[in-house]
XYZ file of C-alpha atoms in Angstrom:
774
model
C -17.207 -45.360 10.981
C -14.597 -48.000 10.056
C -14.087 -46.420 6.611
C -13.243 -42.993 8.066
C -9.613 -42.005 8.721
C -8.585 -41.887 12.421
C -7.913 -38.161 12.057
C -8.923 -35.523 9.514
C -6.029 -33.348 8.288
C -5.996 -29.577 7.860
C -2.280 -28.937 7.284
C 0.650 -31.062 6.219
C 3.658 -29.069 7.612
C 3.507 -29.633 10.471
C 0.627 -32.203 10.402
C -2.392 -30.632 12.081
C -5.807 -32.240 12.447
C -8.852 -30.403 11.221
C -10.257 -30.249 14.750
C -7.030 -28.643 15.980
C -6.908 -26.065 13.281
C -10.564 -25.079 13.708
C -10.076 -24.715 17.429
C -6.814 -22.832 16.955
C -8.570 -20.365 14.543
C -11.387 -19.849 16.990
C -8.923 -19.371 19.805
C -7.055 -16.682 17.727
C -10.279 -14.961 16.994
C -11.120 -14.770 20.613
C -7.676 -13.781 21.838
C -7.040 -11.160 19.133
C -10.379 -9.468 19.121
C -11.492 -9.939 22.730
C -13.692 -7.067 23.677
C -11.751 -6.162 26.881
C -8.593 -5.646 24.799
C -7.421 -2.654 22.827
C -7.334 -4.434 19.470
C -10.886 -5.728 19.843
C -12.130 -2.231 20.771
C -10.278 -0.547 17.986
C -11.377 -3.171 15.445
C -15.025 -2.425 16.398
C -14.397 1.365 16.259
C -12.680 0.990 12.933
C -15.670 -0.842 11.406
C -18.129 1.413 13.296
C -19.629 -1.439 15.408
C -21.115 0.510 18.303
C -22.554 -0.677 21.522
C -21.990 -3.652 23.653
C -24.663 -5.795 22.070
C -23.451 -5.189 18.485
C -19.808 -5.905 19.533
C -20.696 -9.099 21.270
C -22.581 -10.131 18.113
C -19.523 -9.496 16.072
C -17.260 -11.653 18.212
C -19.838 -14.463 18.397
C -20.312 -14.591 14.687
C -16.490 -14.493 14.210
C -15.880 -17.339 16.485
C -18.660 -19.443 14.819
C -17.201 -18.684 11.359
C -13.710 -19.691 12.615
C -15.053 -23.111 13.699
C -16.890 -23.650 10.429
C -14.436 -22.126 7.852
C -12.617 -25.303 6.919
C -15.314 -27.882 7.550
C -15.273 -28.580 3.853
C -11.790 -30.149 4.309
C -13.618 -33.166 5.709
C -13.458 -35.079 2.369
C -11.409 -37.791 0.823
C -9.693 -35.622 -1.797
C -8.485 -33.073 0.634
C -7.196 -35.816 2.976
C -5.220 -37.285 0.089
C -4.021 -33.778 -1.035
C -2.521 -33.158 2.434
C -1.090 -36.622 2.852
C -0.176 -37.623 -0.711
C -0.289 -34.392 -2.770
C -3.327 -35.229 -4.934
C -5.365 -32.644 -6.831
C -8.772 -31.503 -5.650
C -12.042 -31.188 -7.773
C -13.715 -28.641 -5.532
C -12.221 -25.937 -3.330
C -12.734 -26.799 0.364
C -14.259 -23.433 1.345
C -16.719 -23.660 -1.419
C -17.928 -26.873 0.129
C -17.847 -25.355 3.636
C -20.189 -22.556 2.520
C -22.551 -25.027 0.868
C -22.767 -27.004 4.052
C -24.146 -23.856 5.627
C -26.855 -23.912 3.084
C -28.075 -27.369 3.945
C -31.552 -27.027 5.414
C -30.707 -28.878 8.697
C -27.605 -26.903 9.363
C -29.095 -23.500 8.488
C -32.250 -23.984 10.606
C -30.051 -25.084 13.558
C -27.909 -21.994 13.368
C -30.849 -19.658 12.924
C -32.174 -20.630 16.380
C -29.916 -17.993 17.825
C -31.017 -14.656 16.434
C -27.607 -13.156 17.141
C -26.050 -15.419 14.446
C -26.293 -13.818 11.067
C -25.959 -16.950 8.945
C -25.389 -14.930 5.653
C -22.478 -13.074 7.241
C -20.954 -16.300 8.559
C -21.439 -18.006 5.133
C -19.847 -15.066 3.326
C -16.843 -15.128 5.602
C -16.392 -18.858 5.206
C -16.763 -18.791 1.469
C -14.374 -15.891 0.867
C -11.598 -16.499 3.464
C -9.107 -17.503 0.733
C -10.162 -14.717 -1.577
C -11.038 -17.257 -4.260
C -14.670 -17.187 -4.555
C -16.588 -15.602 -7.448
C -20.254 -15.330 -8.453
C -19.405 -16.231 -12.074
C -16.376 -17.054 -14.176
C -12.991 -18.250 -12.809
C -13.319 -19.509 -9.154
C -17.093 -19.680 -9.486
C -18.615 -20.913 -6.269
C -18.900 -24.786 -6.417
C -17.549 -25.136 -9.898
C -14.866 -27.800 -10.446
C -11.283 -26.602 -10.422
C -9.676 -26.147 -13.766
C -8.017 -29.339 -15.126
C -10.118 -31.705 -12.956
C -12.833 -34.109 -13.951
C -16.191 -33.357 -12.358
C -16.857 -36.368 -10.195
C -18.407 -37.018 -6.822
C -16.089 -36.457 -3.791
C -16.425 -38.628 -0.684
C -17.329 -36.675 2.407
C -16.325 -37.303 6.090
C -18.939 -35.019 7.677
C -19.935 -37.783 10.155
C -16.421 -37.917 11.551
C -16.056 -37.374 15.319
C -13.862 -34.279 14.649
C -16.790 -32.660 12.885
C -19.290 -33.687 15.549
C -17.044 -32.261 18.302
C -16.662 -28.994 16.346
C -20.386 -28.599 15.938
C -20.870 -29.334 19.624
C -18.408 -26.562 20.401
C -20.530 -24.168 18.164
C -23.605 -25.243 20.087
C -21.841 -24.423 23.419
C -20.687 -20.911 22.531
C -23.830 -19.951 20.676
C -26.285 -21.560 23.185
C -27.768 -23.832 20.551
C -29.389 -27.219 20.947
C -27.770 -30.493 19.928
C -26.282 -30.111 16.440
C -27.625 -32.028 13.445
C -25.866 -34.982 11.819
C -24.773 -34.275 8.253
C -25.311 -37.756 6.856
C -24.428 -36.916 3.239
C -21.902 -39.348 1.812
C -20.606 -37.383 -1.237
C -20.272 -33.929 -2.629
C -21.272 -33.359 -6.285
C -23.473 -31.118 -8.365
C -26.435 -33.396 -7.665
C -29.918 -32.586 -6.344
C -29.009 -31.999 -2.717
C -25.992 -29.843 -3.340
C -27.492 -28.201 -6.460
C -30.400 -27.043 -4.214
C -27.975 -25.813 -1.568
C -26.124 -23.820 -4.293
C -29.354 -22.341 -5.717
C -30.474 -21.292 -2.160
C -26.969 -19.885 -1.552
C -26.998 -17.772 -4.691
C -30.416 -16.415 -3.777
C -29.160 -15.606 -0.294
C -26.079 -13.971 -1.703
C -28.167 -11.646 -3.895
C -30.526 -10.938 -1.066
C -27.666 -10.097 1.225
C -26.409 -7.394 -1.224
C -29.922 -5.896 -1.422
C -30.478 -5.826 2.391
C -27.109 -4.382 3.512
C -27.747 -1.378 5.755
C -24.738 0.301 7.363
C -24.850 -1.797 10.548
C -25.038 -5.083 8.747
C -22.321 -4.133 6.269
C -20.123 -3.293 9.196
C -20.728 -6.676 10.718
C -20.146 -8.395 7.456
C -16.846 -6.644 6.714
C -15.577 -7.064 10.284
C -16.323 -10.748 10.333
C -14.999 -11.498 6.820
C -11.681 -9.644 7.486
C -11.570 -11.021 11.111
C -11.744 -14.592 9.873
C -8.864 -14.127 7.353
C -6.758 -12.561 10.138
C -7.569 -15.355 12.604
C -6.952 -18.110 10.051
C -3.608 -16.535 9.069
C -2.601 -16.275 12.783
C -3.547 -19.855 13.530
C -1.725 -21.228 10.526
C 1.381 -19.063 10.849
C 1.850 -19.317 14.592
C 1.480 -23.144 14.723
C 3.769 -23.508 11.674
C 6.442 -21.464 13.424
C 6.009 -23.288 16.697
C 4.655 -20.304 18.522
C 2.382 -20.718 21.559
C -0.830 -19.009 20.395
C -1.986 -17.457 23.600
C 1.484 -16.407 24.790
C 2.396 -14.816 21.404
C -0.867 -12.957 21.084
C -0.703 -11.665 24.692
C 2.838 -10.368 24.136
C 2.283 -8.841 20.582
C -1.409 -7.875 20.388
C -2.016 -6.884 24.021
C 1.103 -4.757 24.535
C 0.837 -1.261 26.122
C -0.663 1.591 24.115
C 1.645 4.253 22.751
C 2.127 7.465 24.719
C 3.069 10.799 23.292
C 6.437 10.935 25.180
C 7.524 7.812 23.238
C 6.913 9.388 19.842
C 8.600 12.581 21.032
C 11.708 10.755 22.444
C 12.115 8.022 19.809
C 11.255 9.942 16.632
C 10.744 13.696 16.833
C 13.651 14.654 19.007
C 16.024 12.350 17.108
C 14.994 13.972 13.775
C 15.384 17.471 15.276
C 18.872 16.665 16.405
C 19.705 15.473 12.854
C 18.298 18.774 11.364
C 20.413 20.828 13.950
C 23.547 18.975 12.747
C 22.788 19.790 9.113
C 21.568 23.378 9.525
C 23.056 24.430 12.800
C 19.654 25.368 14.264
C 16.031 24.245 14.556
C 12.875 26.081 15.424
C 9.289 24.820 15.218
C 7.141 26.734 12.801
C 3.815 27.923 14.162
C 1.879 25.787 11.641
C 3.687 22.651 12.804
C 2.903 23.311 16.399
C -0.778 24.292 15.777
C -1.660 21.275 13.691
C -1.865 19.157 16.862
C -4.930 21.165 17.854
C -6.864 20.533 14.553
C -8.547 17.259 15.383
C -8.510 13.647 14.273
C -9.264 14.055 10.584
C -7.183 16.681 8.827
C -6.040 17.637 5.232
C -2.704 19.390 5.501
C -1.914 21.596 2.455
C 1.455 23.357 2.764
C 4.185 24.173 0.380
C 7.040 21.835 -0.683
C 9.882 22.040 1.814
C 7.733 23.627 4.530
C 8.161 20.761 7.033
C 4.872 18.829 6.598
C 6.390 15.528 7.652
C 7.696 16.818 10.984
C 4.238 18.542 11.421
C 2.581 15.179 10.917
C 4.666 13.536 13.631
C 3.588 16.447 15.894
C 0.006 15.651 15.010
C 0.514 11.949 15.741
C 2.068 12.867 19.147
C -1.107 14.666 20.081
C -3.439 12.018 18.768
C -2.140 9.237 21.028
C -3.096 11.402 24.005
C -6.769 11.015 23.015
C -6.749 7.516 21.400
C -5.623 4.270 22.860
C -3.526 2.996 19.909
C -0.335 1.166 19.453
C 1.018 2.443 16.132
C 1.817 5.400 13.918
C 1.652 4.507 10.171
C 3.027 6.687 7.386
C 1.934 5.747 3.877
C 3.705 6.897 0.682
C 2.814 6.409 -2.940
C 6.111 4.726 -3.973
C 8.738 2.418 -2.586
C 11.292 5.150 -3.024
C 9.425 7.707 -0.912
C 8.552 5.059 1.710
C 12.237 4.099 1.967
C 13.241 7.792 2.263
C 10.535 8.292 4.964
C 11.812 5.257 6.806
C 15.452 6.443 6.746
C 14.635 10.050 7.765
C 12.191 9.342 10.617
C 11.048 5.791 11.353
C 14.550 4.257 11.521
C 15.408 6.401 14.560
C 13.232 4.145 16.619
C 14.559 0.941 18.261
C 14.651 -1.907 15.723
C 11.932 -3.876 17.539
C 9.562 -0.876 16.999
C 10.221 0.240 13.472
C 9.162 -1.256 10.125
C 9.565 -0.585 6.450
C 6.638 -2.254 4.576
C 7.043 -2.342 0.805
C 6.877 -5.133 -1.765
C 10.695 -5.293 -1.601
C 11.441 -4.099 1.940
C 13.778 -6.955 2.849
C 15.951 -6.213 -0.186
C 15.912 -2.431 0.476
C 16.887 -2.925 4.110
C 19.720 -5.143 3.143
C 20.984 -2.596 0.603
C 20.801 0.268 3.096
C 22.584 -1.828 5.666
C 25.671 -1.879 3.461
C 26.189 1.850 4.075
C 23.706 2.724 6.837
C 22.878 6.271 8.030
C 23.396 7.108 11.664
C 19.763 6.236 12.448
C 20.263 2.633 11.288
C 23.664 1.738 12.470
C 23.896 -1.559 14.436
C 20.145 -2.157 13.924
C 18.340 -5.100 12.324
C 14.875 -4.146 11.133
C 13.894 -7.510 9.585
C 10.884 -9.478 10.757
C 10.178 -13.133 11.064
C 9.660 -13.655 7.392
C 7.702 -16.823 7.528
C 5.084 -15.018 9.626
C 4.615 -12.650 6.694
C 2.214 -9.751 7.666
C 1.923 -11.032 11.213
C 5.551 -10.367 11.685
C 4.778 -6.592 11.653
C 2.109 -6.778 14.310
C 4.631 -6.018 17.072
C 6.039 -2.888 15.372
C 4.960 0.600 16.426
C 6.249 2.899 13.688
C 5.743 2.328 10.050
C 6.840 3.693 6.753
C 4.968 1.871 4.011
C 3.655 2.037 0.463
C -0.050 2.954 0.400
C -0.779 -0.322 -1.337
C 0.540 -2.465 1.577
C -2.122 -1.086 4.013
C -4.992 0.127 1.910
C -4.732 -2.704 -0.617
C -7.287 -4.523 1.476
C -9.873 -2.407 -0.243
C -9.298 -4.622 -3.309
C -8.896 -7.870 -1.238
C -5.158 -7.891 -1.004
C -4.396 -10.724 1.370
C -1.446 -9.116 3.049
C -3.354 -5.815 3.420
C -6.194 -7.713 5.245
C -3.671 -9.375 7.547
C -2.286 -5.948 8.377
C -5.804 -4.449 9.122
C -5.568 -5.064 12.904
C -2.435 -2.996 12.944
C -4.126 -0.268 10.799
C -7.175 -0.190 13.170
C -4.767 0.234 16.094
C -3.047 3.210 14.549
C -3.039 6.934 13.843
C -2.559 7.123 10.027
C -0.795 9.726 7.856
C -0.994 9.512 4.036
C 1.478 11.633 2.136
C 1.598 12.873 -1.440
C -2.103 12.237 -2.111
C -1.899 14.469 -5.237
C -0.145 11.551 -7.005
C -3.002 9.082 -6.506
C -4.573 7.853 -9.693
C -8.388 8.002 -9.954
C -8.898 4.502 -8.645
C -6.611 5.003 -5.704
C -8.337 8.316 -4.868
C -11.735 6.593 -5.060
C -10.447 4.041 -2.498
C -9.110 6.821 -0.297
C -12.469 8.577 -0.239
C -14.318 5.348 0.568
C -11.773 4.587 3.214
C -12.084 7.963 4.972
C -15.946 7.804 4.779
C -16.506 4.261 5.987
C -13.828 3.590 8.600
C -13.132 5.325 11.875
C -9.552 6.120 12.843
C -7.377 9.264 13.042
C -6.325 10.297 9.610
C -4.046 13.023 8.346
C -3.711 13.457 4.562
C -0.878 15.701 3.224
C 0.295 17.289 0.004
C 1.627 20.603 -1.265
C -0.873 20.823 -4.108
C -4.361 19.509 -4.803
C -6.994 20.390 -7.341
C -10.074 22.072 -5.799
C -12.381 19.209 -6.903
C -10.329 16.717 -5.033
C -9.955 18.902 -1.998
C -13.727 19.272 -1.919
C -14.156 15.506 -2.057
C -11.928 15.004 0.932
C -13.738 17.766 2.861
C -17.086 16.085 2.092
C -15.593 12.797 3.263
C -14.842 14.368 6.670
C -11.380 15.882 6.582
C -10.773 19.497 7.757
C -8.480 21.586 5.703
C -5.492 23.047 7.490
C -4.372 25.802 7.351
C -7.639 27.628 6.455
C -7.726 31.218 5.309
C -8.299 32.363 8.794
C -5.496 30.135 10.150
C -3.061 31.699 7.759
C -3.658 35.131 9.218
C -1.775 34.041 12.303
C 0.789 31.885 10.587
C 3.411 34.348 9.676
C 6.161 31.851 9.205
C 4.256 29.645 6.776
C 2.800 32.713 4.910
C 6.313 34.079 4.571
C 7.539 30.846 3.087
C 4.654 30.356 0.760
C 4.548 33.986 -0.356
C 8.290 34.281 -0.785
C 9.145 34.514 -4.529
C 11.302 31.464 -4.616
C 10.991 30.927 -8.417
C 11.519 32.879 -11.633
C 9.417 31.490 -14.454
C 11.244 31.713 -17.732
C 9.488 29.591 -20.403
C 11.605 28.574 -23.365
C 10.592 28.108 -26.991
C 11.651 24.494 -27.459
C 13.968 21.647 -26.473
C 16.988 23.307 -28.147
C 16.504 26.470 -26.079
C 16.179 24.300 -22.921
C 19.382 22.454 -23.759
C 21.232 25.774 -24.060
C 19.859 26.857 -20.591
C 21.082 23.654 -19.128
C 24.629 23.933 -20.519
C 24.914 27.606 -19.415
C 23.729 26.835 -15.827
C 25.934 23.815 -15.431
C 28.943 25.779 -16.597
C 28.092 28.373 -13.945
C 28.239 25.796 -11.248
C 24.459 25.390 -10.691
C 22.443 22.277 -9.935
C 20.088 21.420 -12.734
C 17.120 19.023 -12.620
C 15.518 18.293 -15.984
C 12.213 16.501 -15.902
C 10.504 14.848 -18.943
C 7.372 12.748 -19.412
C 8.757 9.595 -21.004
C 11.700 7.270 -20.330
C 12.811 7.407 -23.982
C 13.234 11.224 -23.904
C 14.855 10.988 -20.441
C 17.551 8.635 -21.933
C 18.070 10.661 -25.127
C 18.367 14.052 -23.339
C 20.776 12.562 -20.831
C 23.021 11.290 -23.601
C 22.960 14.693 -25.406
C 24.005 16.387 -22.205
C 26.829 13.889 -21.636
C 28.002 14.587 -25.206
C 27.877 18.382 -24.805
C 29.226 18.715 -21.203
C 31.619 15.779 -21.230
C 30.460 14.864 -17.679
C 28.479 12.091 -16.078
C 24.770 12.992 -16.078
C 22.513 11.389 -13.560
C 19.689 9.521 -15.202
C 16.664 8.507 -13.067
C 13.473 6.805 -14.127
C 11.404 3.658 -13.449
C 13.049 1.287 -15.985
C 15.988 0.022 -13.878
C 16.702 -3.263 -12.182
C 15.878 -2.486 -8.531
C 19.439 -2.890 -7.412
C 20.582 -0.299 -9.991
C 17.610 1.994 -9.358
C 18.512 2.136 -5.676
C 21.995 3.283 -6.504
C 20.842 6.001 -8.962
C 18.104 7.035 -6.469
C 20.653 7.495 -3.713
C 23.115 9.348 -5.893
C 20.407 11.693 -7.194
C 19.032 12.465 -3.736
C 22.567 13.075 -2.394
C 23.505 15.330 -5.423
C 20.447 17.579 -4.770
C 20.130 17.171 -0.948
C 20.047 20.180 1.432
C 23.413 21.799 1.718
C 24.519 24.611 4.025
C 25.259 27.881 2.249
C 28.674 27.637 0.657
C 28.610 23.815 0.394
C 26.578 23.474 -2.844
C 27.711 20.873 -5.239
C 27.497 21.222 -9.042
C 25.097 18.526 -10.451
C 22.888 17.706 -13.321
C 20.147 15.014 -13.572
C 17.521 14.023 -16.073
C 14.476 12.327 -14.610
C 10.949 11.349 -15.349
C 7.878 11.876 -13.076
C 9.632 9.816 -10.346
C 11.100 13.108 -8.923
C 7.700 14.515 -8.188
C 7.207 12.767 -4.889
C 8.520 13.827 -1.542
C 12.193 13.409 -2.442
C 14.338 16.086 -0.858
C 15.740 17.413 -4.104
C 16.851 21.053 -4.139
C 17.812 22.327 -7.605
C 18.911 25.782 -8.702
C 17.472 25.358 -12.153
C 14.354 23.235 -13.005
C 13.726 22.432 -16.671
C 10.525 20.565 -17.534
C 8.185 19.603 -20.303
C 4.512 20.706 -19.968
C 2.635 18.182 -17.712
C -0.641 18.185 -15.884
C -0.804 21.190 -13.468
C -0.458 19.241 -10.156
C 2.609 17.505 -11.673
C 4.064 20.856 -12.767
C 3.635 22.327 -9.306
C 5.255 19.322 -7.685
C 8.204 19.583 -10.188
C 8.616 23.238 -9.426
C 8.821 22.417 -5.756
C 12.155 20.597 -6.407
C 13.702 24.030 -7.114
C 15.053 26.444 -4.388
C 13.280 24.059 -2.055
C 14.879 25.056 1.254
C 15.479 28.766 0.513
C 19.111 28.442 1.778
C 20.565 30.708 -0.805
C 20.539 34.539 -0.447
C 17.033 36.106 -0.093
C 16.974 37.517 -3.567
C 17.909 34.156 -5.198
C 15.202 32.618 -7.467
C 15.134 29.038 -8.718
C 14.911 29.210 -12.505
C 11.905 27.446 -14.059
C 12.236 26.665 -17.810
C 9.215 25.007 -19.220
C 8.672 23.929 -22.895
C 6.409 21.995 -25.169
C 6.823 18.181 -25.431
C 6.745 16.620 -28.913
C 3.709 14.445 -27.881
C 1.120 14.672 -25.196
C 1.471 11.068 -24.106
C 1.446 9.676 -21.431
C -0.942 12.576 -20.676
C -3.823 13.833 -22.780
C -4.167 16.980 -24.783
C -6.757 18.444 -22.365
C -4.439 18.146 -19.470
C -1.581 19.937 -21.340
C -3.839 22.592 -22.622
C -4.931 23.377 -19.075
C -1.233 23.536 -18.141
C -0.537 26.059 -20.976
C -3.302 28.376 -19.699
C -1.958 27.968 -16.177
C 1.547 28.993 -17.206
C 0.337 31.813 -19.433
C -1.668 33.240 -16.524
C 1.438 33.206 -14.318
C 3.410 35.021 -16.922
C 7.202 35.597 -16.777
C 8.940 36.669 -13.646
C 8.923 35.921 -9.965
C 6.357 33.591 -8.457
C 5.691 32.048 -5.126
C 4.232 28.763 -3.946
C 1.094 30.627 -2.842
C 0.644 32.049 -6.245
C 1.076 28.696 -7.831
C -1.516 27.170 -5.602
C -3.999 30.007 -6.268
C -3.559 29.566 -10.026
C -3.852 25.846 -9.804
C -7.277 26.161 -8.156
C -8.416 28.239 -11.169
C -7.080 25.965 -13.914
C -7.008 22.393 -12.619
C -9.428 20.175 -14.581
C -12.670 19.062 -12.982
C -12.974 15.375 -12.175
C -15.919 13.155 -11.436
C -16.506 12.502 -7.786
C -15.853 9.106 -6.293
C -18.923 7.255 -7.461
C -17.983 3.575 -6.944
C -17.032 1.545 -3.958
C -14.025 -0.781 -3.907
C -14.571 -4.533 -4.061
C -14.101 -4.931 -0.298
C -17.508 -3.205 0.252
C -19.511 -4.629 -2.612
C -18.567 -8.287 -2.907
C -21.004 -9.737 -0.222
C -20.518 -13.462 -0.250
C -17.666 -13.319 -2.637
C -14.071 -12.128 -2.746
C -11.343 -12.016 -5.439
C -8.087 -10.151 -5.258
C -8.000 -7.023 -7.499
C -5.750 -4.133 -8.254
C -5.442 -1.108 -5.948
C -4.097 1.071 -8.786
C -5.222 1.730 -12.268
C -3.349 -1.023 -14.057
C -0.679 -0.174 -16.559
C -0.693 -2.963 -19.105
C 2.229 -1.285 -20.999
C 4.901 -2.216 -18.516
C 5.445 -5.848 -17.186
C 7.853 -7.175 -14.585
C 10.771 -9.034 -16.034
C 14.220 -10.581 -15.407
C 16.902 -9.741 -17.783
C 18.267 -12.785 -19.713
C 21.781 -12.325 -18.547
C 20.591 -12.431 -14.909
C 18.658 -15.765 -15.182
C 21.345 -18.096 -13.842
C 21.903 -15.903 -10.753
C 18.119 -15.427 -10.190
C 17.601 -19.282 -10.568
C 20.186 -20.046 -7.933
C 18.590 -17.457 -5.548
C 15.108 -18.758 -6.335
C 16.070 -22.370 -5.613
C 17.846 -21.355 -2.439
C 14.763 -19.458 -1.381
C 16.652 -16.157 -1.160
C 15.378 -12.780 -2.247
C 16.003 -11.858 -5.831
C 14.102 -8.603 -5.896
C 17.220 -6.697 -6.971
C 17.005 -8.253 -10.449
C 13.416 -7.321 -11.191
C 12.735 -4.684 -13.821
C 9.585 -3.304 -15.452
C 9.870 -2.996 -19.179
C 7.409 -2.211 -21.965
C 5.550 -5.431 -22.787
C 6.640 -5.275 -26.407
C 10.234 -5.992 -25.158
C 9.249 -8.923 -22.893
C 9.905 -12.183 -24.607
C 7.620 -15.234 -24.525
C 10.550 -17.543 -23.959
C 10.751 -18.080 -20.156
C 12.155 -20.945 -18.106
C 9.657 -23.197 -16.326
C 11.037 -22.382 -12.801
C 10.397 -18.622 -13.145
C 7.248 -17.438 -11.257
C 4.416 -16.903 -13.755
C 4.112 -13.154 -13.096
C 7.679 -12.592 -14.342
C 8.764 -12.372 -17.997
C 12.218 -12.328 -19.610
C 13.735 -9.254 -21.362
C 16.915 -9.055 -23.411
C 20.008 -7.308 -21.845
C 22.206 -7.055 -24.962
C 21.674 -3.736 -26.642
C 19.016 -2.625 -24.246
C 20.368 -2.313 -20.690
C 23.006 -0.369 -18.898
C 23.385 -0.098 -15.120
C 23.741 3.668 -15.223
C 20.968 4.574 -17.729
C 18.518 1.655 -17.457
C 16.476 -0.124 -20.139
C 16.480 1.398 -23.674
C 13.863 0.541 -26.237
C 15.098 2.318 -29.301
C 18.266 4.019 -30.672
C 18.505 7.346 -28.930
C 19.072 9.287 -32.114
C 15.522 8.207 -33.202
C 13.809 9.717 -30.184
C 11.839 12.859 -31.005
C 12.777 15.526 -28.598
C 10.729 18.300 -30.172
């Protein structure tokens, strides 16, 4: 024993012994997921762990996994890494999992039939999301850049013995074995453990019935949550039991709170803008449609307020602590936050996006009434845990559903998700991978869910129905919803296709000169920039230009200007405006144009674009929003089949007046068929292993960059540990240079400012006169 250190170390800042960290993690597991608490019960419901015996098995396996997860840190290299900063040959959790495949350890744990050793091992191995079956991060393979050499182990240390004795106590096991193995290497003992482990991993995948998968996923995610809580709370000097009691075991939401803090506040805002407010029947009746609903209603019909009404009803029947709204983009999440969530007290409301801190700081410079004298920031060093105390969320879908691809922050937010009623907006915009994950999420997890959109292809609607959502309103519902039927059948548009770009340009000039508000939507950034410049030259006015290729700070300004230029206005208060945008306008932005010009695009995209015209029906009853559609010079970024379907769709509609209902009916006939969701996300299929993946279909064409002119300012912010999100910009990879400073995070590249960037128009890749406009 004399050659062992006095204490084993788990963390360096502040210094924490391994025994303390293992105990803290087990304490967090027990306190967060205790079965007499709301979070524990909602976690079990979420993962469909039913019955007292199964729930007690979950908590026992989680506590044992928590006590074992870092046992591999009991080695000389890790001790030196914490105390001196040395490199490590093998990842500590890889060693921990192999310890569980030593014969004496495995046979000891198996004496309690309630312990599922494969589930515990999987949780231990994957709790850092850096464990793979093959390739990079392969289980038990030496780390890159290290020499494969034996590593001295401290498994006979008293801290390990005490930890194993605690496992024996809580799991009613006999005296634990001594692990008298001096070194870790790829030798006979450990090689045999690895072979046994790989066989067990494959067998686990083959033998996963629904009940065992639920246990596996709940324990794997629960361990990551417990470890994050133990590490974060101790690092920030929080008393674990006191903090968890205050944050996790707070009172459940009641419907009056939602009504008072969100709904009534929003209604009062609408009254100030419109002079009146009246609930539509479909908004009131949605509350009676159950816990799993697909809301299909026209653009501008009031879906979001209906969703809050649904949430108000759900908390009467479910003991939950949160309402979560998910949006497909940061822009729409921020708008949802400003319009609704920010009315709540600052301690209750949260904006959760990849750049939320920056966006909140930007809004605070000129806050709306709902945000004045409020500070919505969280304790940043607690990361995702800082949101656990919040009650009302507006977030990007990736932040909460990213756990399906092993996003670490998403997993740490899972307890909040399980303790919520969930609304997911604009699901028409989900790419195929996102939609696959949505279907898997609805099928495999149990919580109240409302999905919403104005338009959806029949094939996707059918998939959601098969997954368990009920469509609202149905055909029979609509017979009694006169207000919704009137809105959806009202001929709000007049379809006037034009021959080409030149004809569209003429329409835009005429409409602007007549004082109208014109929104022009194209399919590529290059054409957006070129058309905007042509309009500036022709009209001699500033033309709003909005797309994805801005620095975030500039994009926020253009976003705000565009929304304000096309926002709801009382009759007689319309403002002349013209904007050219890309697909970014298709989401739930409250744009209300008099004239909509667009290139052909996939049918769901076209219908969403049309929904930005005459959106609020505030002009005289016989007014029609003009829709001018024309052929783009190239199909990209879409494919020819999508555009051919769109042509048939438009031809079927013909010229003249059309309504939202007619658009929806035609879309059902012409939208392209898709495959059904036929694959499960990695969260379900990884078994022993876990690696972080992408929630969306990746776009290799665009990469995140810093413009070269901004590097000095960004470096200063980076070194001061201040946010520099405002300087980030996505540009085509071809224009990202390979010359980057060593301090810049690896995921960021550098792009050239000179000749390419303007704060008002964004990043330009070619001379505008060379852009083919058709």
